[in-house]
CSV table of C-alpha atoms in Angstrom, one decimal:
chain,number,residue,atom,x,y,z
A,1,MET,CA,5.1,-57.7,43.3
A,2,ASP,CA,6.0,-54.1,43.1
A,3,LEU,CA,7.6,-54.6,39.8
A,4,LYS,CA,4.4,-56.2,38.4
A,5,LYS,CA,2.3,-53.3,39.6
A,6,ALA,CA,4.7,-50.8,38.2
A,7,THR,CA,4.6,-52.6,34.8
A,8,SER,CA,0.8,-52.4,35.0
A,9,ILE,CA,0.9,-48.7,35.5
A,10,LEU,CA,3.2,-48.3,32.5
A,11,LYS,CA,0.8,-50.3,30.3
A,12,ARG,CA,-2.1,-48.0,31.3
A,13,MET,CA,0.2,-45.0,30.6
A,14,ALA,CA,1.0,-46.4,27.1
A,15,VAL,CA,-2.7,-46.8,26.3
A,16,GLY,CA,-3.4,-43.2,27.5
A,17,TYR,CA,-0.4,-42.0,25.4
A,18,TRP,CA,-1.8,-43.4,22.1
A,19,VAL,CA,-5.3,-42.3,22.8
A,20,PHE,CA,-4.0,-38.8,23.4
A,21,VAL,CA,-1.8,-38.6,20.3
A,22,ILE,CA,-4.6,-39.9,18.1
A,23,VAL,CA,-7.0,-37.2,19.6
A,24,ILE,CA,-4.4,-34.5,18.9
A,25,TYR,CA,-4.0,-35.6,15.3
A,26,LEU,CA,-7.8,-35.7,14.7
A,27,VAL,CA,-8.4,-32.3,16.3
A,28,ALA,CA,-5.4,-30.6,14.7
A,29,GLY,CA,-6.8,-31.4,11.3
A,30,ASP,CA,-5.6,-28.9,8.6
A,31,GLN,CA,-3.0,-27.4,10.8
A,32,PHE,CA,-0.9,-30.5,10.4
A,33,HIS,CA,-1.5,-30.5,6.6
A,34,TYR,CA,-1.2,-26.8,5.8
A,35,SER,CA,0.3,-23.6,7.1
A,36,SER,CA,-1.7,-20.4,6.7
A,37,ILE,CA,0.4,-17.5,5.2
A,38,SER,CA,-0.4,-13.9,4.4
A,39,SER,CA,1.8,-11.3,2.8
A,40,ASP,CA,2.9,-8.3,4.8
A,41,ALA,CA,0.3,-5.6,5.3
A,42,PHE,CA,1.0,-1.9,4.8
A,43,SER,CA,-0.3,0.8,7.2
A,44,PRO,CA,-2.8,3.2,5.5
A,45,SER,CA,-1.4,6.7,5.0
A,46,ALA,CA,-3.0,7.8,1.7
A,47,THR,CA,-5.7,6.8,-0.9
A,48,VAL,CA,-5.7,6.3,-4.6
A,49,GLY,CA,-8.8,8.5,-5.0
A,50,GLU,CA,-12.3,7.5,-6.0
A,51,ILE,CA,-12.4,4.5,-8.3
A,52,VAL,CA,-14.8,5.6,-11.0
A,53,ALA,CA,-15.7,4.4,-14.5
A,54,GLY,CA,-12.6,4.6,-16.8
A,55,LYS,CA,-10.1,4.5,-13.9
A,56,THR,CA,-8.1,1.3,-13.3
A,57,VAL,CA,-5.7,0.7,-10.4
A,58,TYR,CA,-2.7,-1.6,-10.8
A,59,GLN,CA,-0.4,-3.2,-8.3
A,60,ARG,CA,2.4,-5.7,-8.8
A,61,LEU,CA,2.5,-8.4,-6.0
A,62,GLU,CA,4.7,-11.4,-5.2
A,63,VAL,CA,2.7,-14.5,-4.2
A,64,PRO,CA,3.9,-15.8,-0.9
A,65,VAL,CA,2.1,-19.2,-1.0
A,66,SER,CA,1.7,-22.3,-3.2
A,67,ARG,CA,-2.1,-22.2,-3.0
A,68,LEU,CA,-3.6,-18.7,-3.2
A,69,GLN,CA,-7.1,-18.6,-1.6
A,70,SER,CA,-8.1,-15.0,-1.1
A,71,ILE,CA,-7.1,-11.3,-1.4
A,72,SER,CA,-7.6,-8.7,1.4
A,73,LEU,CA,-8.0,-5.0,0.4
A,74,MET,CA,-8.5,-2.1,2.7
A,75,PHE,CA,-11.2,0.2,1.2
A,76,GLY,CA,-12.3,3.7,2.2
A,77,THR,CA,-16.0,4.5,1.8
A,78,TYR,CA,-15.8,8.2,2.7
A,79,ASN,CA,-18.4,7.5,5.4
A,80,ARG,CA,-21.2,7.0,2.9
A,81,GLU,CA,-23.1,4.2,1.3
A,82,ASN,CA,-21.8,4.0,-2.2
A,83,THR,CA,-23.3,2.1,-5.2
A,84,GLY,CA,-22.1,0.3,-8.2
A,85,THR,CA,-19.8,-2.7,-8.7
A,86,LEU,CA,-16.1,-3.2,-8.4
A,87,VAL,CA,-14.1,-5.7,-10.5
A,88,ILE,CA,-11.0,-7.3,-8.9
A,89,ARG,CA,-8.7,-9.2,-11.3
A,90,LEU,CA,-5.4,-11.0,-11.0
A,91,GLU,CA,-3.3,-11.3,-14.1
A,92,ASP,CA,0.2,-12.7,-14.8
A,93,GLU,CA,2.9,-10.4,-16.1
A,94,ASN,CA,1.8,-11.2,-19.7
A,95,GLN,CA,-1.7,-9.7,-18.9
A,96,ASN,CA,-3.3,-13.1,-19.0
A,97,GLU,CA,-6.3,-13.2,-16.6
A,98,LEU,CA,-5.8,-15.7,-13.7
A,99,THR,CA,-9.1,-15.0,-11.8
A,100,SER,CA,-11.6,-12.2,-11.4
A,101,LYS,CA,-14.3,-11.2,-8.9
A,102,THR,CA,-17.1,-8.7,-9.0
A,103,LEU,CA,-18.2,-7.0,-5.7
A,104,ASP,CA,-21.2,-5.0,-4.8
A,105,VAL,CA,-19.8,-1.7,-3.5
A,106,SER,CA,-22.7,-1.2,-1.1
A,107,GLN,CA,-21.7,-4.3,0.8
A,108,ILE,CA,-18.1,-3.1,1.4
A,109,ARG,CA,-17.3,-1.7,4.8
A,110,GLY,CA,-14.6,1.0,5.0
A,111,ASP,CA,-11.4,1.4,7.1
A,112,GLN,CA,-10.8,-2.3,7.4
A,113,TYR,CA,-9.6,-5.2,5.3
A,114,THR,CA,-12.2,-6.9,3.1
A,115,VAL,CA,-11.4,-10.5,2.4
A,116,ILE,CA,-12.2,-11.5,-1.2
A,117,THR,CA,-12.3,-15.2,-1.5
A,118,LEU,CA,-11.4,-16.6,-4.9
A,119,ASP,CA,-13.9,-18.9,-6.6
A,120,GLU,CA,-11.1,-21.4,-7.2
A,121,PRO,CA,-7.7,-21.4,-5.4
A,122,LEU,CA,-4.8,-20.6,-7.6
A,123,GLU,CA,-2.0,-23.2,-7.5
A,124,GLY,CA,1.7,-23.1,-8.3
A,125,LEU,CA,2.2,-19.3,-8.1
A,126,ARG,CA,4.6,-19.2,-5.1
A,127,ASP,CA,7.3,-16.5,-5.5
A,128,GLN,CA,5.8,-15.5,-8.9
A,129,THR,CA,4.7,-11.9,-9.7
A,130,VAL,CA,1.1,-11.2,-10.4
A,131,VAL,CA,-0.7,-7.9,-11.2
A,132,LEU,CA,-3.8,-6.9,-9.2
A,133,THR,CA,-6.2,-4.7,-11.1
A,134,VAL,CA,-9.2,-2.9,-9.6
A,135,SER,CA,-11.8,-1.1,-11.7
A,136,SER,CA,-15.4,-0.1,-11.7
A,137,PRO,CA,-17.5,0.0,-14.8
A,138,ASP,CA,-20.4,2.0,-13.4
A,139,ALA,CA,-19.2,4.1,-10.4
A,140,THR,CA,-19.5,7.9,-10.6
A,141,GLU,CA,-17.8,10.7,-8.7
A,142,GLY,CA,-19.3,11.3,-5.2
A,143,ASN,CA,-20.6,7.8,-5.2
A,144,ALA,CA,-17.5,5.6,-5.4
A,145,LEU,CA,-15.0,4.2,-2.9
A,146,THR,CA,-11.2,4.2,-2.8
A,147,ILE,CA,-8.3,1.9,-1.7
A,148,TYR,CA,-5.8,2.8,1.0
A,149,ALA,CA,-2.1,2.8,0.3
A,150,GLY,CA,1.0,3.3,2.4
A,151,ASN,CA,4.8,2.8,2.5
A,152,MET,CA,5.2,1.4,6.0
A,153,ILE,CA,4.8,-2.3,7.0
A,154,SER,CA,2.1,-2.7,9.7
A,155,SER,CA,3.7,-4.3,12.8
A,156,GLY,CA,1.4,-3.2,15.6
A,157,ARG,CA,2.7,0.0,17.1
A,158,PHE,CA,6.1,-0.3,15.4
A,159,ASP,CA,5.4,0.4,11.8
A,160,LEU,CA,8.5,0.0,9.6
A,161,GLU,CA,9.1,2.3,6.7
A,162,GLN,CA,9.9,0.5,3.5
A,163,GLU,CA,11.9,1.5,0.4
A,164,ILE,CA,9.5,0.4,-2.3
A,165,PRO,CA,11.0,-0.2,-5.8
A,166,GLU,CA,9.5,2.0,-8.4
A,167,GLU,CA,8.0,-0.9,-10.3
A,168,ASP,CA,6.2,-2.0,-7.1
A,169,LEU,CA,4.4,1.3,-6.6
A,170,TYR,CA,0.7,1.3,-7.5
A,171,MET,CA,-0.5,2.8,-10.8
A,172,VAL,CA,-3.7,4.6,-11.7
A,173,ASN,CA,-4.2,4.2,-15.4
A,174,GLU,CA,-0.7,5.4,-16.6
A,175,ALA,CA,0.2,7.5,-13.6
A,176,ARG,CA,2.5,5.9,-10.9
A,177,GLY,CA,1.6,6.5,-7.3
A,178,MET,CA,3.9,7.1,-4.3
A,179,ALA,CA,3.1,4.0,-2.2
A,180,LYS,CA,1.8,0.5,-2.2
A,181,LEU,CA,-1.8,-0.6,-1.9
A,182,CYS,CA,-2.9,-1.9,1.5
A,183,VAL,CA,-3.4,-5.4,0.2
A,184,LYS,CA,-2.6,-8.9,1.4
A,185,LEU,CA,-2.5,-12.2,-0.5
A,186,ASN,CA,-3.6,-15.1,1.7
A,187,GLY,CA,-3.3,-18.8,1.2
A,188,ILE,CA,-1.9,-22.0,2.5
A,189,GLU,CA,1.4,-23.9,2.1
A,190,PRO,CA,1.2,-27.7,2.2
A,191,LEU,CA,3.1,-29.4,5.1
A,192,SER,CA,4.4,-32.9,5.4
A,193,PHE,CA,4.1,-32.9,9.2
A,194,TYR,CA,1.0,-35.0,9.1
A,195,LYS,CA,3.3,-37.8,7.9
A,196,THR,CA,6.2,-37.2,10.1
A,197,TYR,CA,3.9,-36.8,13.1
A,198,TRP,CA,3.5,-40.5,13.4
A,199,LEU,CA,7.2,-41.0,13.1
A,200,ILE,CA,7.8,-38.6,15.9
A,201,VAL,CA,5.2,-40.0,18.3
A,202,GLY,CA,6.2,-43.5,17.4
A,203,GLY,CA,9.9,-42.7,18.0
A,204,ILE,CA,9.1,-41.1,21.4
A,205,PHE,CA,7.1,-44.2,22.4
A,206,ALA,CA,9.9,-46.6,21.2
A,207,ALA,CA,12.5,-44.6,23.1
A,208,PHE,CA,10.3,-44.8,26.3
A,209,VAL,CA,9.8,-48.6,25.9
A,210,LEU,CA,13.5,-49.1,25.5
A,211,LEU,CA,14.1,-47.0,28.6
A,212,CYS,CA,11.6,-49.0,30.6
A,213,LEU,CA,13.2,-52.3,29.5
A,214,TYR,CA,16.5,-50.9,30.7
A,215,TRP,CA,14.9,-50.0,34.1
A,216,LEU,CA,13.3,-53.4,34.4
A,217,GLY,CA,16.8,-54.9,33.9
A,218,MET,CA,18.1,-52.7,36.7
A,219,SER,CA,15.3,-53.9,39.0
A,220,ARG,CA,16.1,-57.5,38.4
A,221,LYS,CA,19.7,-56.8,39.5
A,222,GLY,CA,18.4,-55.1,42.7
A,223,ARG,CA,19.6,-51.7,41.6
A,224,PRO,CA,17.4,-48.5,42.2
A,225,ASN,CA,15.7,-47.1,39.1
A,226,PRO,CA,13.2,-44.4,38.3
A,227,LEU,CA,10.5,-47.0,37.4
A,228,LEU,CA,10.1,-48.1,41.0
A,229,SER,CA,10.6,-44.5,42.2
A,230,VAL,CA,7.5,-43.4,40.3
A,231,TYR,CA,5.6,-46.4,41.5
A,232,MET,CA,6.5,-45.7,45.1
A,233,LEU,CA,5.4,-42.1,44.7
A,234,LEU,CA,2.0,-43.2,43.3
A,235,THR,CA,1.4,-46.0,45.8
A,236,ARG,CA,3.6,-46.1,48.9
A,237,TYR,CA,3.6,-42.3,49.4
A,238,GLU,CA,0.2,-41.7,47.8
A,239,PHE,CA,-1.5,-41.0,51.2
A,240,LEU,CA,1.4,-38.6,52.3
A,241,LEU,CA,1.3,-36.9,49.0
A,242,ARG,CA,-2.5,-36.4,49.2
A,243,GLN,CA,-2.1,-35.0,52.8
A,244,LEU,CA,0.6,-32.6,51.8
A,245,ILE,CA,-1.4,-31.3,48.9
A,246,MET,CA,-4.5,-30.8,51.1
A,247,ARG,CA,-2.3,-29.1,53.8
A,248,ASP,CA,-0.8,-26.7,51.3
A,249,PHE,CA,-4.2,-25.9,49.8
A,250,LYS,CA,-5.8,-25.3,53.2
A,251,ILE,CA,-2.9,-23.2,54.5
A,252,LYS,CA,-3.2,-20.9,51.5
A,253,TYR,CA,-6.8,-20.0,52.4
A,254,LYS,CA,-6.6,-20.3,56.2
A,255,ARG,CA,-8.6,-17.7,58.0
A,256,SER,CA,-10.0,-16.4,54.7
A,257,ALA,CA,-13.7,-15.7,54.7
A,258,LEU,CA,-14.1,-16.6,51.0
A,259,GLY,CA,-11.7,-19.6,51.1
A,260,MET,CA,-11.4,-21.4,47.8
A,261,ALA,CA,-13.6,-18.8,46.1
A,262,TRP,CA,-10.4,-16.7,45.8
A,263,SER,CA,-9.1,-19.2,43.2
A,264,ILE,CA,-11.9,-18.0,41.0
A,265,LEU,CA,-12.1,-14.4,42.2
A,266,ASN,CA,-8.4,-13.7,42.0
A,267,PRO,CA,-8.0,-14.1,38.2
A,268,LEU,CA,-11.3,-12.4,37.6
A,269,LEU,CA,-10.4,-9.3,39.7
A,270,THR,CA,-6.9,-9.1,38.2
A,271,MET,CA,-8.5,-9.3,34.7
A,272,ALA,CA,-11.0,-6.6,35.6
A,273,VAL,CA,-8.3,-4.2,36.8
A,274,GLN,CA,-6.0,-4.8,33.8
A,275,TYR,CA,-9.0,-4.7,31.4
A,276,VAL,CA,-10.0,-1.2,32.6
A,277,ILE,CA,-6.4,0.0,32.4
A,278,PHE,CA,-5.4,-1.4,29.0
A,279,SER,CA,-8.8,-1.1,27.2
A,280,THR,CA,-9.5,2.5,28.3
A,281,ILE,CA,-6.3,4.3,29.3
A,282,PHE,CA,-3.9,2.5,26.9
A,283,LYS,CA,-6.5,1.7,24.3
A,284,SER,CA,-5.7,-1.9,23.5
A,285,ASP,CA,-7.2,-3.0,20.2
A,286,ILE,CA,-6.9,-6.7,20.8
A,287,ASP,CA,-9.9,-8.7,19.6
A,288,ASN,CA,-11.8,-10.3,22.5
A,289,PHE,CA,-9.4,-8.7,25.0
A,290,PRO,CA,-11.0,-10.2,28.2
A,291,VAL,CA,-10.4,-13.8,27.1
A,292,TYR,CA,-7.0,-12.9,25.7
A,293,LEU,CA,-6.0,-11.3,29.0
A,294,LEU,CA,-7.4,-14.1,31.2
A,295,CYS,CA,-5.6,-16.8,29.3
A,296,GLY,CA,-2.3,-15.0,30.1
A,297,ILE,CA,-3.2,-14.3,33.7
A,298,VAL,CA,-4.4,-17.8,34.6
A,299,PHE,CA,-1.4,-19.7,33.1
A,300,PHE,CA,1.3,-17.2,34.2
A,301,ASN,CA,-0.1,-17.1,37.7
A,302,PHE,CA,0.1,-20.9,37.9
A,303,PHE,CA,3.7,-20.8,36.7
A,304,ASN,CA,4.7,-18.1,39.2
A,305,GLU,CA,2.8,-19.7,42.1
A,306,ALA,CA,3.9,-23.3,41.5
A,307,VAL,CA,7.6,-22.4,41.1
A,308,SER,CA,7.6,-20.1,44.1
A,309,MET,CA,5.9,-22.8,46.3
A,310,GLY,CA,8.2,-25.5,44.9
A,311,MET,CA,11.2,-23.4,45.6
A,312,MET,CA,10.4,-23.2,49.4
A,313,SER,CA,9.3,-26.8,49.7
A,314,ILE,CA,12.5,-28.2,51.2
A,315,THR,CA,13.3,-25.4,53.6
A,316,SER,CA,9.8,-25.0,54.9
A,317,ASN,CA,9.6,-28.8,55.7
A,318,ALA,CA,13.1,-28.9,57.4
A,319,SER,CA,11.7,-30.2,60.7
A,320,LEU,CA,9.9,-33.1,59.1
A,321,ILE,CA,12.8,-34.0,56.8
A,322,LYS,CA,15.2,-34.2,59.9
A,323,LYS,CA,12.9,-36.5,61.9
A,324,VAL,CA,11.7,-39.2,59.5
A,325,TYR,CA,12.8,-40.6,56.2
A,326,ILE,CA,10.7,-39.4,53.3
A,327,PRO,CA,11.9,-39.1,49.7
A,328,LYS,CA,12.7,-35.4,49.4
A,329,TYR,CA,11.2,-35.1,45.9
A,330,VAL,CA,7.7,-35.6,47.5
A,331,PHE,CA,7.8,-32.1,48.9
A,332,PRO,CA,8.3,-30.1,45.7
A,333,VAL,CA,6.0,-32.4,43.8
A,334,SER,CA,3.2,-31.9,46.4
A,335,ARG,CA,3.6,-28.1,46.3
A,336,ILE,CA,3.4,-28.0,42.6
A,337,LEU,CA,0.4,-30.4,42.4
A,338,SER,CA,-1.4,-28.2,45.0
A,339,SER,CA,-0.9,-25.3,42.6
A,340,MET,CA,-2.2,-27.5,39.8
A,341,VAL,CA,-5.5,-27.8,41.7
A,342,ASN,CA,-5.6,-24.0,41.9
A,343,LEU,CA,-5.0,-23.8,38.1
A,344,LEU,CA,-8.0,-26.2,37.5
A,345,LEU,CA,-10.2,-24.0,39.7
A,346,SER,CA,-8.9,-20.9,37.8
A,347,MET,CA,-10.1,-22.4,34.5
A,348,VAL,CA,-13.7,-21.8,35.8
A,349,PRO,CA,-13.6,-18.0,35.4
A,350,LEU,CA,-11.9,-18.5,32.0
A,351,LEU,CA,-14.9,-20.6,30.8
A,352,LEU,CA,-17.3,-18.1,32.3
A,353,VAL,CA,-15.7,-15.2,30.5
A,354,MET,CA,-15.8,-17.2,27.2
A,355,ILE,CA,-19.5,-17.7,27.7
A,356,ILE,CA,-20.1,-14.0,28.5
A,357,THR,CA,-18.1,-12.9,25.4
A,358,ARG,CA,-19.7,-15.5,23.3
A,359,THR,CA,-16.4,-17.1,22.4
A,360,ALA,CA,-17.1,-20.3,20.4
A,361,PHE,CA,-16.4,-23.6,22.1
A,362,ARG,CA,-14.6,-25.7,19.5
A,363,PRO,CA,-12.8,-29.1,19.6
A,364,SER,CA,-9.5,-27.3,19.7
A,365,LEU,CA,-10.1,-26.7,23.4
A,366,ILE,CA,-9.1,-30.3,24.0
A,367,LEU,CA,-5.6,-29.4,22.9
A,368,VAL,CA,-5.3,-27.1,25.9
A,369,VAL,CA,-4.6,-30.3,27.9
A,370,PHE,CA,-1.4,-30.7,25.9
A,371,ALA,CA,-0.3,-27.2,26.9
A,372,ILE,CA,-1.2,-27.9,30.6
A,373,LEU,CA,0.8,-31.1,30.7
A,374,CYS,CA,3.9,-29.5,29.0
A,375,LEU,CA,3.6,-26.5,31.4
A,376,LEU,CA,3.4,-28.9,34.4
A,377,GLY,CA,6.6,-30.6,33.3
A,378,PHE,CA,8.3,-27.3,32.8
A,379,VAL,CA,7.1,-26.0,36.2
A,380,MET,CA,8.2,-29.3,37.9
A,381,GLY,CA,11.7,-28.9,36.4
A,382,MET,CA,11.9,-25.2,37.5
A,383,GLY,CA,10.7,-26.1,41.0
A,384,LEU,CA,13.3,-28.9,41.4
A,385,LEU,CA,16.1,-26.6,40.2
A,386,LEU,CA,15.1,-23.6,42.4
A,387,THR,CA,14.4,-25.7,45.5
A,388,THR,CA,17.9,-27.2,45.2
A,389,ALA,CA,19.4,-23.7,44.8
A,390,MET,CA,17.3,-22.4,47.6
A,391,THR,CA,18.5,-25.0,50.1
A,392,PHE,CA,22.1,-23.9,49.6
A,393,PHE,CA,21.5,-20.2,49.0
A,394,GLN,CA,18.7,-18.4,50.8
A,395,ASP,CA,19.1,-15.4,48.6
A,396,VAL,CA,17.5,-17.3,45.7
A,397,GLN,CA,14.0,-16.4,46.9
A,398,PHE,CA,14.7,-12.6,46.6
A,399,LEU,CA,16.4,-13.1,43.2
A,400,TRP,CA,13.4,-15.1,42.0
A,401,GLY,CA,11.1,-12.3,42.9
A,402,ILE,CA,12.9,-10.0,40.5
A,403,ALA,CA,13.3,-12.6,37.8
A,404,SER,CA,9.6,-13.6,37.9
A,405,MET,CA,8.6,-9.9,37.5
A,406,LEU,CA,10.9,-9.5,34.5
A,407,TRP,CA,9.6,-12.8,33.1
A,408,MET,CA,6.1,-11.5,33.4
A,409,TYR,CA,6.9,-8.4,31.4
A,410,MET,CA,8.8,-10.5,28.8
A,411,THR,CA,5.6,-12.5,28.2
A,412,PRO,CA,2.7,-10.9,26.2
A,413,ILE,CA,0.0,-11.2,28.9
A,414,PHE,CA,-1.7,-7.9,28.7
A,415,TYR,CA,-0.1,-6.5,25.5
A,416,PRO,CA,-0.3,-7.8,21.9
A,417,GLU,CA,2.6,-9.5,20.3
A,418,THR,CA,2.5,-6.9,17.5
A,419,ILE,CA,4.1,-4.2,19.7
A,420,ILE,CA,7.3,-6.3,20.1
A,421,PRO,CA,10.0,-4.8,17.8
A,422,PRO,CA,10.7,-7.3,15.0
A,423,ASN,CA,14.4,-7.6,15.9
A,424,LEU,CA,13.5,-8.7,19.4
A,425,LEU,CA,10.7,-11.1,18.4
A,426,PRO,CA,13.0,-14.2,18.1
A,427,LEU,CA,14.2,-13.5,21.7
A,428,PHE,CA,10.6,-13.3,23.0
A,429,ARG,CA,9.7,-16.6,21.2
A,430,MET,CA,12.5,-18.4,23.1
A,431,ASN,CA,10.5,-17.7,26.3
A,432,PRO,CA,8.7,-21.0,27.2
A,433,MET,CA,5.8,-19.1,28.8
A,434,TYR,CA,5.3,-17.2,25.6
A,435,GLN,CA,5.0,-20.5,23.8
A,436,TYR,CA,2.5,-22.0,26.3
A,437,ILE,CA,0.3,-19.0,26.5
A,438,THR,CA,0.3,-18.5,22.7
A,439,PHE,CA,-0.6,-22.1,22.3
A,440,VAL,CA,-3.6,-21.8,24.6
A,441,ARG,CA,-4.8,-18.5,23.0
A,442,THR,CA,-4.6,-20.2,19.5
A,443,CYS,CA,-6.8,-23.0,20.8
A,444,VAL,CA,-9.2,-20.8,22.7
A,445,LEU,CA,-9.5,-17.6,20.6
A,446,ASP,CA,-8.8,-18.9,17.1
A,447,GLY,CA,-10.5,-22.2,17.5
A,448,VAL,CA,-7.8,-24.1,15.7
A,449,SER,CA,-4.7,-26.1,16.4
A,450,PRO,CA,-1.4,-24.3,16.7
A,451,GLU,CA,1.3,-24.8,14.1
A,452,PRO,CA,3.5,-27.9,14.4
A,453,MET,CA,6.5,-25.9,15.6
A,454,SER,CA,4.4,-24.8,18.7
A,455,TYR,CA,4.0,-28.4,19.8
A,456,LEU,CA,7.8,-28.9,19.4
A,457,TRP,CA,8.7,-25.8,21.3
A,458,CYS,CA,6.3,-26.8,24.2
A,459,MET,CA,7.6,-30.4,24.4
A,460,VAL,CA,11.3,-29.5,24.1
A,461,SER,CA,11.2,-26.7,26.7
A,462,ALA,CA,9.3,-28.9,29.1
A,463,GLY,CA,11.4,-32.0,28.6
A,464,VAL,CA,14.8,-30.2,28.8
A,465,VAL,CA,14.0,-28.3,32.0
A,466,LEU,CA,12.3,-31.3,33.6
A,467,LEU,CA,15.3,-33.6,33.0
A,468,LEU,CA,17.7,-30.9,34.1
A,469,GLY,CA,15.7,-30.3,37.3
A,470,ILE,CA,15.6,-34.1,38.1
A,471,ALA,CA,19.3,-34.5,37.5
A,472,VAL,CA,20.3,-31.6,39.6
A,473,PHE,CA,17.9,-32.4,42.5
A,474,LYS,CA,19.0,-36.1,42.5
A,475,ARG,CA,22.7,-35.1,42.5
A,476,TYR,CA,22.4,-32.8,45.6
A,477,GLN,CA,19.4,-34.1,47.6
A,478,ASN,CA,21.6,-36.1,50.0
A,479,GLU,CA,23.4,-32.9,51.1
A,480,PHE,CA,20.2,-31.0,51.9
A,481,VAL,CA,20.2,-32.0,55.6
A,482,GLN,CA,23.5,-30.3,56.2
A,483,TYR,CA,22.1,-26.9,55.2
A,484,LEU,CA,18.6,-27.1,56.9
């Protein structure tokens, strides 16, 4: 009978799995078909001077994408409202015109990149050299704008000086400048992931089906298997699990006047303090900083709280474990699920701040569920690993306090990714919390699906740590009583 019910649960899980992967595919849209790419941006340090009639600016550029969609230029307006027109052209090296665009100078805002969308995307130019020309047929001195130039790649606060070959320096008529225009070429690169996506999700499902069939075979032989263990956790120990979750949640707010309201107030107050510090004292220039900051705070707080509570779950329930038989994994699972309840409550202030800052609510918000599920798996694995270590070595709790603080500073919660030195960026991207928080910010702030590699990073980090945690916990759980 138990086996039939367990099989029924698995069938419902299979239906839920396919519904979820179809929703991801539909919401992800273009992000599974194309990858957005922009060329490196130069920090402004000089200008080419006023672009007046009879003056043409030239710049050689290498196209970084297969489909070029737009050009971004940083103009300077001299803090005045200029008049006239500006003609932007792209030519090949043989001076054949590829595309052109005429802009109204009075509509251009200074000291920021202006995106110039091409009337028709240019195809097949990847890694080819083109020449950008900028001229004005009717601008006069004192009434014209300029273009910024520089010789340092813009990387947040760590600008990198570049040795620019002479042929890549900008030119004004026949005179060569000393830098490169602040210009970016933007476009998309076709991906084949939208095809391989179904192979990947189908392969994962097939592997899971084969594993379940193997477990069913074990059950018929009377051998223990994870299939029945999960069923027992969800049915036989459902009441105990619910009581433990409620107990942990109540103890957390015991004798607190505001009670569960702290689940909402805590991230809000933390955000308020850090917002004041980093938006006024340290002058953070992150767009929509409140939402950016709160995404990091909410998800990292869940990670830290869940792992810390899971780590103490066996030692803090020593008296109960010694008296009656209860599967030991129930205790770390209950602690982590009680933190999950706190995470869901903490999403309320995030939604409130999104409304206050007028952040658009887009379908990509559905994809945050994927990040939460992966983070839950990662946290579960970390909790099982640390509770095993904590049972044998009490010093783990003190070491974790230091490690979690270091982990927090290694994750861009209140600072932008752009301040990370480029040589250290690959190391930062190996941090699973970096991947989860970046995934959430892309869905919430950018309103689009993350790139396919982000899904892979989240799944792999969660799967590897969860399987490792289960294996280690199962290997040593029978020895816990001797150390309690």
